[in-house]
Amino acid sequence: MNIKLFILTTVLFLFTMNSHAANVDEWVYKVVVGNLKSNPGCLSKEKAMKKAIKPYRFKKYTSLLCNEIGYGWSRDEVLDKGQLDCQECGGEYEGFYRCNAQNVKVRCKQVKRSW
C-alpha cells in the first residue's frame, strides 16, 4: 500500500508542473512602447536632461517596462530611445524642471514554453 502511494505521488509530482522551457535558445518576442519615469526632484533644465538619460536609469526603467507584461519577460533591446520631455515644476520651484523619456520602444523576450 505504501509503495503504491509513493509511486502515485511521484507520478503526480512529475506531471503537475506549471510549465517547462522548450529550449533555452527559443524565445518569444514582444515590442512594448511606453514612457519612463521622470527624474526625482526639480533641477535646472540641463541637469534634468542629463539625469533623465543616464545609462543606468535608462536600463532600469526599460527593464521595468518589460516586467510589467508579466512573469518571465526581460529586456532584449531598446529599439527607439524616444523623445525627451521636460516639464517645469512651477510654484516655488519656478525655473526648475523634471524630464522623462516618452514613447520609448523596447523589444522584450521570454523563453518559449512547452505544452
PDB file of C-alpha atoms in Angstrom:
ATOM      1  CA  MET A   1       0.000   0.000   0.000  1.00  0.00           C
ATOM      2  CA  ASN A   2       2.742   2.453   0.911  1.00  0.00           C
ATOM      3  CA  ILE A   3       4.759   1.750  -2.231  1.00  0.00           C
ATOM      4  CA  LYS A   4       1.688   2.358  -4.439  1.00  0.00           C
ATOM      5  CA  LEU A   5       1.034   5.648  -2.682  1.00  0.00           C
ATOM      6  CA  PHE A   6       4.681   6.657  -3.133  1.00  0.00           C
ATOM      7  CA  ILE A   7       4.627   5.837  -6.864  1.00  0.00           C
ATOM      8  CA  LEU A   8       1.323   7.671  -7.348  1.00  0.00           C
ATOM      9  CA  THR A   9       2.667  10.742  -5.546  1.00  0.00           C
ATOM     10  CA  THR A  10       5.853  10.697  -7.610  1.00  0.00           C
ATOM     11  CA  VAL A  11       3.943  10.441 -10.901  1.00  0.00           C
ATOM     12  CA  LEU A  12       1.590  13.260  -9.930  1.00  0.00           C
ATOM     13  CA  PHE A  13       4.534  15.414  -8.887  1.00  0.00           C
ATOM     14  CA  LEU A  14       6.299  14.913 -12.214  1.00  0.00           C
ATOM     15  CA  PHE A  15       3.287  15.709 -14.391  1.00  0.00           C
ATOM     16  CA  THR A  16       1.779  18.655 -12.498  1.00  0.00           C
ATOM     17  CA  MET A  17       4.486  21.231 -13.214  1.00  0.00           C
ATOM     18  CA  ASN A  18       3.067  24.552 -14.484  1.00  0.00           C
ATOM     19  CA  SER A  19       5.312  24.994 -17.492  1.00  0.00           C
ATOM     20  CA  HIS A  20       8.551  23.750 -18.910  1.00  0.00           C
ATOM     21  CA  ALA A  21      11.001  25.594 -21.094  1.00  0.00           C
ATOM     22  CA  ALA A  22      11.001  24.102 -24.578  1.00  0.00           C
ATOM     23  CA  ASN A  23      14.596  25.037 -25.265  1.00  0.00           C
ATOM     24  CA  VAL A  24      16.983  27.634 -23.924  1.00  0.00           C
ATOM     25  CA  ASP A  25      17.594  29.051 -27.410  1.00  0.00           C
ATOM     26  CA  GLU A  26      13.923  29.541 -28.336  1.00  0.00           C
ATOM     27  CA  TRP A  27      12.463  32.921 -27.437  1.00  0.00           C
ATOM     28  CA  VAL A  28       9.136  34.712 -27.759  1.00  0.00           C
ATOM     29  CA  TYR A  29       9.471  38.439 -28.554  1.00  0.00           C
ATOM     30  CA  LYS A  30       7.102  41.336 -27.973  1.00  0.00           C
ATOM     31  CA  VAL A  31       7.562  45.060 -28.666  1.00  0.00           C
ATOM     32  CA  VAL A  32       6.411  47.473 -25.951  1.00  0.00           C
ATOM     33  CA  VAL A  33       6.081  51.257 -26.220  1.00  0.00           C
ATOM     34  CA  GLY A  34       5.904  53.285 -23.038  1.00  0.00           C
ATOM     35  CA  ASN A  35       7.032  56.300 -21.049  1.00  0.00           C
ATOM     36  CA  LEU A  36       9.792  56.171 -18.455  1.00  0.00           C
ATOM     37  CA  LYS A  37       9.500  57.763 -15.034  1.00  0.00           C
ATOM     38  CA  SER A  38      10.619  61.342 -14.638  1.00  0.00           C
ATOM     39  CA  ASN A  39      13.677  62.136 -12.582  1.00  0.00           C
ATOM     40  CA  PRO A  40      13.122  62.863  -8.891  1.00  0.00           C
ATOM     41  CA  GLY A  41      13.303  66.430  -7.670  1.00  0.00           C
ATOM     42  CA  CYS A  42      13.373  69.660  -9.612  1.00  0.00           C
ATOM     43  CA  LEU A  43      16.664  70.607 -11.250  1.00  0.00           C
ATOM     44  CA  SER A  44      17.949  73.074 -13.813  1.00  0.00           C
ATOM     45  CA  LYS A  45      16.961  72.095 -17.340  1.00  0.00           C
ATOM     46  CA  GLU A  46      20.457  70.897 -18.365  1.00  0.00           C
ATOM     47  CA  LYS A  47      20.914  68.753 -15.239  1.00  0.00           C
ATOM     48  CA  ALA A  48      17.398  67.315 -15.518  1.00  0.00           C
ATOM     49  CA  MET A  49      18.008  66.347 -19.164  1.00  0.00           C
ATOM     50  CA  LYS A  50      21.321  64.658 -18.325  1.00  0.00           C
ATOM     51  CA  LYS A  51      19.817  62.806 -15.368  1.00  0.00           C
ATOM     52  CA  ALA A  52      16.822  61.539 -17.375  1.00  0.00           C
ATOM     53  CA  ILE A  53      19.002  59.777 -19.963  1.00  0.00           C
ATOM     54  CA  LYS A  54      21.722  58.339 -17.725  1.00  0.00           C
ATOM     55  CA  PRO A  55      22.565  54.776 -18.867  1.00  0.00           C
ATOM     56  CA  TYR A  56      21.819  53.130 -15.504  1.00  0.00           C
ATOM     57  CA  ARG A  57      18.464  54.878 -15.146  1.00  0.00           C
ATOM     58  CA  PHE A  58      17.500  54.161 -18.773  1.00  0.00           C
ATOM     59  CA  LYS A  59      18.402  50.470 -18.453  1.00  0.00           C
ATOM     60  CA  LYS A  60      16.499  50.111 -15.173  1.00  0.00           C
ATOM     61  CA  TYR A  61      13.256  51.677 -16.369  1.00  0.00           C
ATOM     62  CA  THR A  62      13.246  49.949 -19.767  1.00  0.00           C
ATOM     63  CA  SER A  63      13.577  46.656 -17.880  1.00  0.00           C
ATOM     64  CA  LEU A  64      10.581  47.652 -15.770  1.00  0.00           C
ATOM     65  CA  LEU A  65       8.556  48.222 -18.960  1.00  0.00           C
ATOM     66  CA  CYS A  66       9.138  44.578 -19.889  1.00  0.00           C
ATOM     67  CA  ASN A  67       8.469  43.318 -16.371  1.00  0.00           C
ATOM     68  CA  GLU A  68       5.023  44.941 -16.488  1.00  0.00           C
ATOM     69  CA  ILE A  69       3.969  42.485 -19.223  1.00  0.00           C
ATOM     70  CA  GLY A  70       4.169  39.571 -16.825  1.00  0.00           C
ATOM     71  CA  TYR A  71       6.322  36.931 -15.233  1.00  0.00           C
ATOM     72  CA  GLY A  72       9.436  35.892 -17.139  1.00  0.00           C
ATOM     73  CA  TRP A  73       9.669  38.859 -19.517  1.00  0.00           C
ATOM     74  CA  SER A  74      13.007  40.668 -19.745  1.00  0.00           C
ATOM     75  CA  ARG A  75      14.519  43.439 -21.854  1.00  0.00           C
ATOM     76  CA  ASP A  76      16.205  42.295 -25.040  1.00  0.00           C
ATOM     77  CA  GLU A  77      16.936  45.507 -26.919  1.00  0.00           C
ATOM     78  CA  VAL A  78      15.945  49.166 -26.958  1.00  0.00           C
ATOM     79  CA  LEU A  79      14.661  49.859 -30.483  1.00  0.00           C
ATOM     80  CA  ASP A  80      13.930  53.594 -30.100  1.00  0.00           C
ATOM     81  CA  LYS A  81      15.012  55.861 -27.231  1.00  0.00           C
ATOM     82  CA  GLY A  82      12.012  58.132 -27.734  1.00  0.00           C
ATOM     83  CA  GLN A  83      11.848  61.866 -27.125  1.00  0.00           C
ATOM     84  CA  LEU A  84      12.950  63.738 -24.034  1.00  0.00           C
ATOM     85  CA  ASP A  85      10.103  65.718 -22.456  1.00  0.00           C
ATOM     86  CA  CYS A  86      10.807  68.353 -19.798  1.00  0.00           C
ATOM     87  CA  GLN A  87       8.094  69.967 -17.688  1.00  0.00           C
ATOM     88  CA  GLU A  88       8.518  72.943 -15.416  1.00  0.00           C
ATOM     89  CA  CYS A  89       7.867  72.225 -11.736  1.00  0.00           C
ATOM     90  CA  GLY A  90       6.157  75.545 -11.024  1.00  0.00           C
ATOM     91  CA  GLY A  91       5.250  77.088  -7.676  1.00  0.00           C
ATOM     92  CA  GLU A  92       8.287  77.950  -5.589  1.00  0.00           C
ATOM     93  CA  TYR A  93      10.402  75.839  -7.966  1.00  0.00           C
ATOM     94  CA  GLU A  94       9.752  78.022 -10.988  1.00  0.00           C
ATOM     95  CA  GLY A  95      12.604  77.751 -13.484  1.00  0.00           C
ATOM     96  CA  PHE A  96      13.381  74.161 -12.458  1.00  0.00           C
ATOM     97  CA  TYR A  97      12.399  71.102 -14.474  1.00  0.00           C
ATOM     98  CA  ARG A  98      11.634  67.378 -14.419  1.00  0.00           C
ATOM     99  CA  CYS A  99      12.427  65.363 -17.533  1.00  0.00           C
ATOM    100  CA  ASN A 100      11.449  61.922 -18.773  1.00  0.00           C
ATOM    101  CA  ALA A 101      11.731  59.868 -21.946  1.00  0.00           C
ATOM    102  CA  GLN A 102       8.451  59.330 -23.788  1.00  0.00           C
ATOM    103  CA  ASN A 103       7.455  56.788 -26.435  1.00  0.00           C
ATOM    104  CA  VAL A 104      10.403  54.509 -25.757  1.00  0.00           C
ATOM    105  CA  LYS A 105      10.198  51.345 -27.884  1.00  0.00           C
ATOM    106  CA  VAL A 106      11.637  48.201 -26.270  1.00  0.00           C
ATOM    107  CA  ARG A 107      11.787  44.619 -27.529  1.00  0.00           C
ATOM    108  CA  CYS A 108      11.129  42.190 -24.685  1.00  0.00           C
ATOM    109  CA  LYS A 109      11.822  38.447 -24.651  1.00  0.00           C
ATOM    110  CA  GLN A 110      10.658  35.368 -22.791  1.00  0.00           C
ATOM    111  CA  VAL A 111      11.766  31.749 -23.009  1.00  0.00           C
ATOM    112  CA  LYS A 112       9.356  29.793 -25.208  1.00  0.00           C
ATOM    113  CA  ARG A 113       7.270  27.453 -23.096  1.00  0.00           C
ATOM    114  CA  SER A 114       6.306  23.948 -23.992  1.00  0.00           C
ATOM    115  CA  TRP A 115       2.983  22.166 -23.584  1.00  0.00           C
TER     116      TRP A 115
END
